[in-house]
Coordinates of C-alpha atoms in Angstrom, one line a residue:
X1 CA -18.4 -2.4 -12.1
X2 CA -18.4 -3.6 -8.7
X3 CA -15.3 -3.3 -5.7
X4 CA -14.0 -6.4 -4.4
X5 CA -13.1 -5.6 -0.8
X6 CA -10.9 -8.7 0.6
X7 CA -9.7 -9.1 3.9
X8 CA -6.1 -11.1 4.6
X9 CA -3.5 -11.8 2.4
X10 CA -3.5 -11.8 -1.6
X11 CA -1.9 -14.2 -4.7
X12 CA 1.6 -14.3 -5.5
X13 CA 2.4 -12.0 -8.2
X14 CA 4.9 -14.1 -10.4
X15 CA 4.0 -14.2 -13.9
X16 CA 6.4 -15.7 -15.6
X17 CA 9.2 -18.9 -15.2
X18 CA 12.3 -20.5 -17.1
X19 CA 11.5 -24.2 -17.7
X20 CA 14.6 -26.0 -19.1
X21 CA 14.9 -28.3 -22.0
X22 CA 14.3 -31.7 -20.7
X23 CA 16.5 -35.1 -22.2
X24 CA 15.1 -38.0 -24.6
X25 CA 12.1 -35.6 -25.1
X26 CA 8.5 -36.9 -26.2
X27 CA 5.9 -35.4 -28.8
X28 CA 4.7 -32.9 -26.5
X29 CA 0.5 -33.7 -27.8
X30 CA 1.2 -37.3 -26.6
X31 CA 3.1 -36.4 -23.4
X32 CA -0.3 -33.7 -22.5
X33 CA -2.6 -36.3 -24.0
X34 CA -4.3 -34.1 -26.6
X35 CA -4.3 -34.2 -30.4
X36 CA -3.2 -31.5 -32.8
X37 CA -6.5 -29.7 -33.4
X38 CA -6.6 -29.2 -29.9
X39 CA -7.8 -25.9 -28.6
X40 CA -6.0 -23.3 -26.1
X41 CA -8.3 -24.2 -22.9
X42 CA -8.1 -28.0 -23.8
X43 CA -4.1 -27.7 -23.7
X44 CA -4.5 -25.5 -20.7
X45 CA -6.8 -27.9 -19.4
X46 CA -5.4 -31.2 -19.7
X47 CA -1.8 -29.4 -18.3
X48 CA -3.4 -28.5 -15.4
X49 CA -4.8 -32.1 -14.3
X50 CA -1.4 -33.9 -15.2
X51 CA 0.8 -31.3 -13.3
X52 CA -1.6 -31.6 -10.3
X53 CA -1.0 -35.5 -10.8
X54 CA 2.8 -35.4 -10.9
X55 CA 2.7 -31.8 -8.4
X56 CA 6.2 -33.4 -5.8
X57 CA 3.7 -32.8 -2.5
X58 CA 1.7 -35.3 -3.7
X59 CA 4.7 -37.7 -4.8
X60 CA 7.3 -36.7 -2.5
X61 CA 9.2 -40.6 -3.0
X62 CA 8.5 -40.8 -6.1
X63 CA 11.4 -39.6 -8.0
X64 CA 9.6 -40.5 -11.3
X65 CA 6.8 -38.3 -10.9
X66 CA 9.3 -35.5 -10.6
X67 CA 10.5 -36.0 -14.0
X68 CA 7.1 -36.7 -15.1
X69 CA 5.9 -33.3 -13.6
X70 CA 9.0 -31.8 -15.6
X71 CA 8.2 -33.1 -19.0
X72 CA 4.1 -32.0 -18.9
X73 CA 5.5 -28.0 -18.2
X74 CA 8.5 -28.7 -20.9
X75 CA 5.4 -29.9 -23.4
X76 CA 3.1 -26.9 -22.2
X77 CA 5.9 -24.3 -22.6
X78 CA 6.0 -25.2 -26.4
X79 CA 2.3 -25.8 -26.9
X80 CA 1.0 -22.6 -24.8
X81 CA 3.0 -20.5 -27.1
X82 CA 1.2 -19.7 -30.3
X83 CA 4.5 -19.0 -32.0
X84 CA 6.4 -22.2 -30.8
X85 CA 3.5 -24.1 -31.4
X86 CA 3.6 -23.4 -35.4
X87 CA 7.2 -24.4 -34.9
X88 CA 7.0 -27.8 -33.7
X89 CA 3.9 -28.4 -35.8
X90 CA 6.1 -27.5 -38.8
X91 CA 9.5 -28.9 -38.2
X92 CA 9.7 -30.6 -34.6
X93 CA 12.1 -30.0 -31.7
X94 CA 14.6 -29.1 -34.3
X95 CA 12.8 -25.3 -34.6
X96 CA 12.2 -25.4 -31.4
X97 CA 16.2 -25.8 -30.2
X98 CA 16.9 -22.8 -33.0
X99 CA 15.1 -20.6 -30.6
X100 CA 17.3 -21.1 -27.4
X101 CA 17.9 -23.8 -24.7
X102 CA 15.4 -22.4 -22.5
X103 CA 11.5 -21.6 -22.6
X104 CA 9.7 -19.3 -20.2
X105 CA 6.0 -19.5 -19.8
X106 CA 3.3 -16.8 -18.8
X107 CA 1.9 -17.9 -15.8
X108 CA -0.5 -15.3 -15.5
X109 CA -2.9 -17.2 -17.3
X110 CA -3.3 -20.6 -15.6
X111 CA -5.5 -20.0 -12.9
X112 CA -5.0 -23.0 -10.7
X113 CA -0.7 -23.3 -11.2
X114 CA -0.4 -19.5 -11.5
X115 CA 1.1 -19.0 -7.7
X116 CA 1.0 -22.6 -6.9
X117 CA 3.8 -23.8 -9.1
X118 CA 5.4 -20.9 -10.0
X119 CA 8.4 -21.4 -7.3
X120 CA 8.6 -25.3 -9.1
X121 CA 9.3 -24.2 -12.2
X122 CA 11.9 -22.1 -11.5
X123 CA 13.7 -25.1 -9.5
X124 CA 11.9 -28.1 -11.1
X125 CA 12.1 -31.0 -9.5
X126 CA 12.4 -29.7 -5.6
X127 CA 9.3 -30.7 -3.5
X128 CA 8.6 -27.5 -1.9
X129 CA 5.1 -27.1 -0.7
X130 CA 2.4 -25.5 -1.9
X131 CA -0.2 -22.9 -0.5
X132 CA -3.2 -25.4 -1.4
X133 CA -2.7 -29.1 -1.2
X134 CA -2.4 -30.7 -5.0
X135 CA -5.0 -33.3 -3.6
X136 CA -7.5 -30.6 -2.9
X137 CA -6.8 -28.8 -6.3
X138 CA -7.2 -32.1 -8.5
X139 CA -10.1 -33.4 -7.0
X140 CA -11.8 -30.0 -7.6
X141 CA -10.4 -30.1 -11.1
X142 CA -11.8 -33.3 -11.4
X143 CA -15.0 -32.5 -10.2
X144 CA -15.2 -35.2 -7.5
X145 CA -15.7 -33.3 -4.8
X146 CA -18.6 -32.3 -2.9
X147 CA -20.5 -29.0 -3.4
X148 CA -23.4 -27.8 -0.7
X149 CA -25.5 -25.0 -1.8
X150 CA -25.7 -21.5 0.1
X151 CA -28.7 -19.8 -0.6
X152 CA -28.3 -15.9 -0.1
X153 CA -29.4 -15.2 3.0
X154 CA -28.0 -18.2 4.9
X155 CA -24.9 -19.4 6.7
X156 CA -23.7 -23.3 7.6
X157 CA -21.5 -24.3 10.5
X158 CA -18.9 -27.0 10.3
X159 CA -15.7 -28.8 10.8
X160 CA -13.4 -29.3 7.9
X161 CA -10.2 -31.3 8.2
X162 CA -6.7 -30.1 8.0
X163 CA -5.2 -29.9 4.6
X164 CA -9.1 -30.5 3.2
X165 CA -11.7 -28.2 2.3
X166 CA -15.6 -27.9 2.2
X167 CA -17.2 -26.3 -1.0
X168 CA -20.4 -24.4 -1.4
X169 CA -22.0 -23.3 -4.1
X170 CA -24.1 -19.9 -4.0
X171 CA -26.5 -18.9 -6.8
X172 CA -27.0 -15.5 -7.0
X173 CA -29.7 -13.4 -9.3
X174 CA -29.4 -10.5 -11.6
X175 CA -30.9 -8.0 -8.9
X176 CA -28.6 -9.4 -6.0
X177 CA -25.6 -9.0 -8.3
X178 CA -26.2 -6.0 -8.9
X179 CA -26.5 -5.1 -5.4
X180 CA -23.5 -6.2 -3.8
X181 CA -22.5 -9.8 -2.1
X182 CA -20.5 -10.5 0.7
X183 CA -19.2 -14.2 1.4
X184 CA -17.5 -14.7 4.8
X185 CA -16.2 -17.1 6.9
X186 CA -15.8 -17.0 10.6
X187 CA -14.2 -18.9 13.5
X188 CA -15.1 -18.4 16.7
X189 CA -12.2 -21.4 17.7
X190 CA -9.6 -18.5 16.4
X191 CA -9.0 -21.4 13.7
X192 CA -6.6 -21.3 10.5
X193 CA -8.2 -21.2 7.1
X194 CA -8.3 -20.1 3.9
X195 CA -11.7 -18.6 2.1
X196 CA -11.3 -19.8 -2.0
X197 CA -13.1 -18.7 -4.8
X198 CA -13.2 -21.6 -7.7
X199 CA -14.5 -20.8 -11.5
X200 CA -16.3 -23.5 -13.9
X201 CA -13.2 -25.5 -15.8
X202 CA -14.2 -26.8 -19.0
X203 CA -13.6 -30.4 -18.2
X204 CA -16.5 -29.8 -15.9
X205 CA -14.8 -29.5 -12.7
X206 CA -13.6 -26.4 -10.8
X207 CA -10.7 -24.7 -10.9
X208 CA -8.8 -22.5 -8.1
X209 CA -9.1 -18.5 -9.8
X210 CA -5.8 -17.3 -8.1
X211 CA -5.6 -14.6 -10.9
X212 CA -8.8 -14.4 -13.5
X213 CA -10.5 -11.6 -15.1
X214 CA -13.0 -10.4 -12.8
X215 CA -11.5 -11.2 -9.6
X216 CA -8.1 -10.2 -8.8
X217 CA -7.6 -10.8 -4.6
X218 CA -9.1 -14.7 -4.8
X219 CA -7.3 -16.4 -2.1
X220 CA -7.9 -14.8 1.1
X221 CA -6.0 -15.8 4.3
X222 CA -8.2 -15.7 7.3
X223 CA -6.8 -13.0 9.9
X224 CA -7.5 -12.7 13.9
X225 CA -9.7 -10.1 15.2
X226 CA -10.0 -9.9 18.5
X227 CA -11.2 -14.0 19.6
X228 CA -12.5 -14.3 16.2
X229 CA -10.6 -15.0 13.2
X230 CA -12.5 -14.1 10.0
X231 CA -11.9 -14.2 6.5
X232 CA -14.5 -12.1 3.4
X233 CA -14.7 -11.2 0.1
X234 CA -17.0 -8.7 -0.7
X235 CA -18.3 -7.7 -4.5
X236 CA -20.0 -3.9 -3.6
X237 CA -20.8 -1.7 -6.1
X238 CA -18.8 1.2 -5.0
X239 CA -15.3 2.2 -3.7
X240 CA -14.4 0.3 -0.7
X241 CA -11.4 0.5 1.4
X242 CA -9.7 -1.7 4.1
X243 CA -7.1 -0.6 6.9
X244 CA -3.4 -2.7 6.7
X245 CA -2.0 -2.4 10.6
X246 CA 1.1 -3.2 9.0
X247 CA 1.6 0.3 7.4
X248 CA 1.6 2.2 11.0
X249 CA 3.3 -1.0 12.7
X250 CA 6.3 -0.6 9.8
X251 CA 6.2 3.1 10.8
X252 CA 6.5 2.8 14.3
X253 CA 9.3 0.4 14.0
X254 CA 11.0 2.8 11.8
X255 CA 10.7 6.1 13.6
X256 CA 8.5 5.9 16.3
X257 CA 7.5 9.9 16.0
X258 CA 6.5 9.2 12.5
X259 CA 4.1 6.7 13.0
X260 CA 1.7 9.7 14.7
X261 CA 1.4 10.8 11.7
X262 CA 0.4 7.0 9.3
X263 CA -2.3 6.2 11.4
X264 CA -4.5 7.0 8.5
X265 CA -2.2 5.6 6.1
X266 CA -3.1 1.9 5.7
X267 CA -6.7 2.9 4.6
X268 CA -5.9 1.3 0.5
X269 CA -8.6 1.1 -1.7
X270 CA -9.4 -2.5 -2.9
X271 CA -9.9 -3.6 -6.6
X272 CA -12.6 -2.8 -8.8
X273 CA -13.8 -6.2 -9.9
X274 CA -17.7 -7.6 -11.1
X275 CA -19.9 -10.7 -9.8
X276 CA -21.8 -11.3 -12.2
X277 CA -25.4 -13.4 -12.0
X278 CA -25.1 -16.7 -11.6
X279 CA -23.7 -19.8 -9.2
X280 CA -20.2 -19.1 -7.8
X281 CA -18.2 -21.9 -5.9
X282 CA -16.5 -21.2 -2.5
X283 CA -14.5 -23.2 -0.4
X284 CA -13.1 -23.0 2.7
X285 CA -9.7 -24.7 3.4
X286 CA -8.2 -25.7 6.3
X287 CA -4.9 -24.2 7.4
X288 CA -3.9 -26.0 10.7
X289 CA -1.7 -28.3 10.2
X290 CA -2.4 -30.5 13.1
X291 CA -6.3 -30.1 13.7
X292 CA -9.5 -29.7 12.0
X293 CA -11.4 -25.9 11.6
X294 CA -13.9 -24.8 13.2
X295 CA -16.2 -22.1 10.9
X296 CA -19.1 -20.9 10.0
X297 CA -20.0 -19.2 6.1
X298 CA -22.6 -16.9 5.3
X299 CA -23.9 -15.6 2.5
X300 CA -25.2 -11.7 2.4
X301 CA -27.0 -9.5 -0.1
X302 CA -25.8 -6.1 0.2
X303 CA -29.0 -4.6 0.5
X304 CA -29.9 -6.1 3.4
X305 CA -27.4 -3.4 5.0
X306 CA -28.3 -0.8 2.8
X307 CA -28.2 2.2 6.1
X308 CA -24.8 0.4 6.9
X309 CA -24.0 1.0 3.5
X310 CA -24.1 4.4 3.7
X311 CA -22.9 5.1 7.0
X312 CA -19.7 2.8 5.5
X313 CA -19.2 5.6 2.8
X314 CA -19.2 8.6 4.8
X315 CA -17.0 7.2 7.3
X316 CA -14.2 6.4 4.6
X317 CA -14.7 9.8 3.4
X318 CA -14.4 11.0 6.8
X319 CA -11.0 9.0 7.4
X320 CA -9.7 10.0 4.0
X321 CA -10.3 14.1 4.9
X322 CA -8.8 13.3 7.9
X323 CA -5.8 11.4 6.3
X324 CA -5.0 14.5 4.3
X325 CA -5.1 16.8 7.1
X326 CA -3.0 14.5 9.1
X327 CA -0.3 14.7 6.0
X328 CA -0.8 18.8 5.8
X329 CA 0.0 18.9 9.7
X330 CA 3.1 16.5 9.2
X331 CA 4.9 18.7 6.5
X332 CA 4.0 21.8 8.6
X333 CA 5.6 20.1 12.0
X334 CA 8.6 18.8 10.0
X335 CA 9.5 22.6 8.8
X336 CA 8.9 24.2 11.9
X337 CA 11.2 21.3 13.7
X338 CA 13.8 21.7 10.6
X339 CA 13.6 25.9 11.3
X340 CA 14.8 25.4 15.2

């Protein structure tokens, strides 16, 4: 197992939505375009490119594409359910209706409409804007878009549009995954972007992995540090840790003698995830609204920082000792000042 150290923000954590029974309703495998013997990924599949199709950013005057979008997740909420499946195959909306007025479905398992639509589903129909543009996601579910290799090793410089996103593909062996890889993007412009990881979609496009099996912090929200803004994920094989500011900010705000004593307190440990061998899509996005990005992405084997490696390890131990010291000294100071 390898840890998956992420700088920036992570996914929304919604898993599941309401979807409500939608009016003069249509077989649900001609509404999704698939046939009865269809399988699980080929529902999911096939829901995914029509909901990016009818998504309300990318048909904002287009009242019919609203409905449209509301009928494909009415049809997936029956045909995602094993259970309500059966039902329909066996007796039509009629079993369906038995079971309630309204459906809820899992979203942890759709990848690319996981966090992107699950705010839409819970008010359908109400164009509110997603975190990656539905033009962006269906040309990459499509596989129409443009992919540049990055050997390991290498970076590339470039602009990328706003609202648009460059993708690279980087092919790593069975030694280099098992050494650790890092993927990062910086801007030296102090531009807004977004670093996304994309798996292989059966249609043979790509889809955005907002939640998936291996990978669990995905979408990663470039931060500033210093005149640089940055943005990495990083697969190591061994406990890694990253410091939130926000925990000692939160402190301070609340009781500024406290936050003496969370200094050491944002140090979390990140995710224990796996890269396995094999190519691997990234993208970088851009996140200004009103101008293009400036960036640069590099690829890096771990061992090629094998002494920084180590000195990385003992320093988080040292933090962490220090941490706990700093929580023994905080009980003892709170006693003494509660004893006077």
């Amino acid at each position: 197992m390898g840890g998956s150290k992420t700088e920036g923000g992570t996914s929304s954590s919604s898993t599941t939505a309401t979807v409500p029974v939608i009016a003069n309703r249509r077989d649900p495998y001609e509404v999704l375009s698939v046939s009865k013997d269809s399988s699980d990924q080929e529902i999911k599949s096939a829901y995914r490119k029509l909901a990016l199709k009818y998504h309300p950013d990318k048909n904002a005057s287009n009242p019919e594409a609203s409905e449209l979008f509301k009928e494909v997740a009415y049809s997936y909420s029956i045909l995602s359910d094993p259970e309500k499946r059966r039902q329909y195959d066996s007796s039509g909306f009629e079993a369906i209706d038995a079971e309630g007025v309204d459906m809820e479905i899992d979203l942890s398992n759709l990848g690319t409409v996981n966090t992107m639509f699950a705010a839409l589903f819970s008010k359908l129909g109400v164009p509110i804007k997603t975190t990656i543009s539905a033009n962006v996601l269906e040309e990459a579910l499509n596989g129409t878009v443009t992919v540049r290799p990055l050997p390991i090793g290498s970076s590339v410089t470039g602009k990328v549009e706003k609202q648009c996103a460059h993708f690279f593909s980087v092919t790593i062996s069975d030694e280099q995954a098992k050494s650790g890889i890092v993927i990062r993007v910086t801007s030296t412009a102090q531009s807004k972007f977004k670093l996304l990881y994309f798996e292989q979609d059966n249609g043979g496009g790509y889809s955005l992995a907002l939640q998936f099996k291996f990978l669990i912090y995905d979408i990663i929200s470039c931060r500033k540090t210093g005149k640089v803004t940055s943005a990495g994920m990083y697969f190591l094989h061994f406990q890694v840790y990253r410091m939130d500011s926000t925990v000692k900010a939160l402190a301070m705000a609340k009781d500024p003698e406290a936050a003496f004593f969370k200094r050491l307190e944002g140090l979390q440990p990140c995710e224990v995830s796996e890269l396995r061998s094999g190519t691997h899509i990234f993208a970088v996005y851009g996140d200004n609204f009103f101008k293009t990005v400036s960036y640069t992405i590099e690829a890096i084997c771990a061992t090629t920082y094998e002494d920084s490696t180590h000195k990385l390890k003992d320093i988080e131990q040292q933090i962490l000792r220090k941490r706990t010291e700093l929580r023994q000294f905080e009980t003892e100071y709170r006693q003494v000042c509660f004893e006077f």
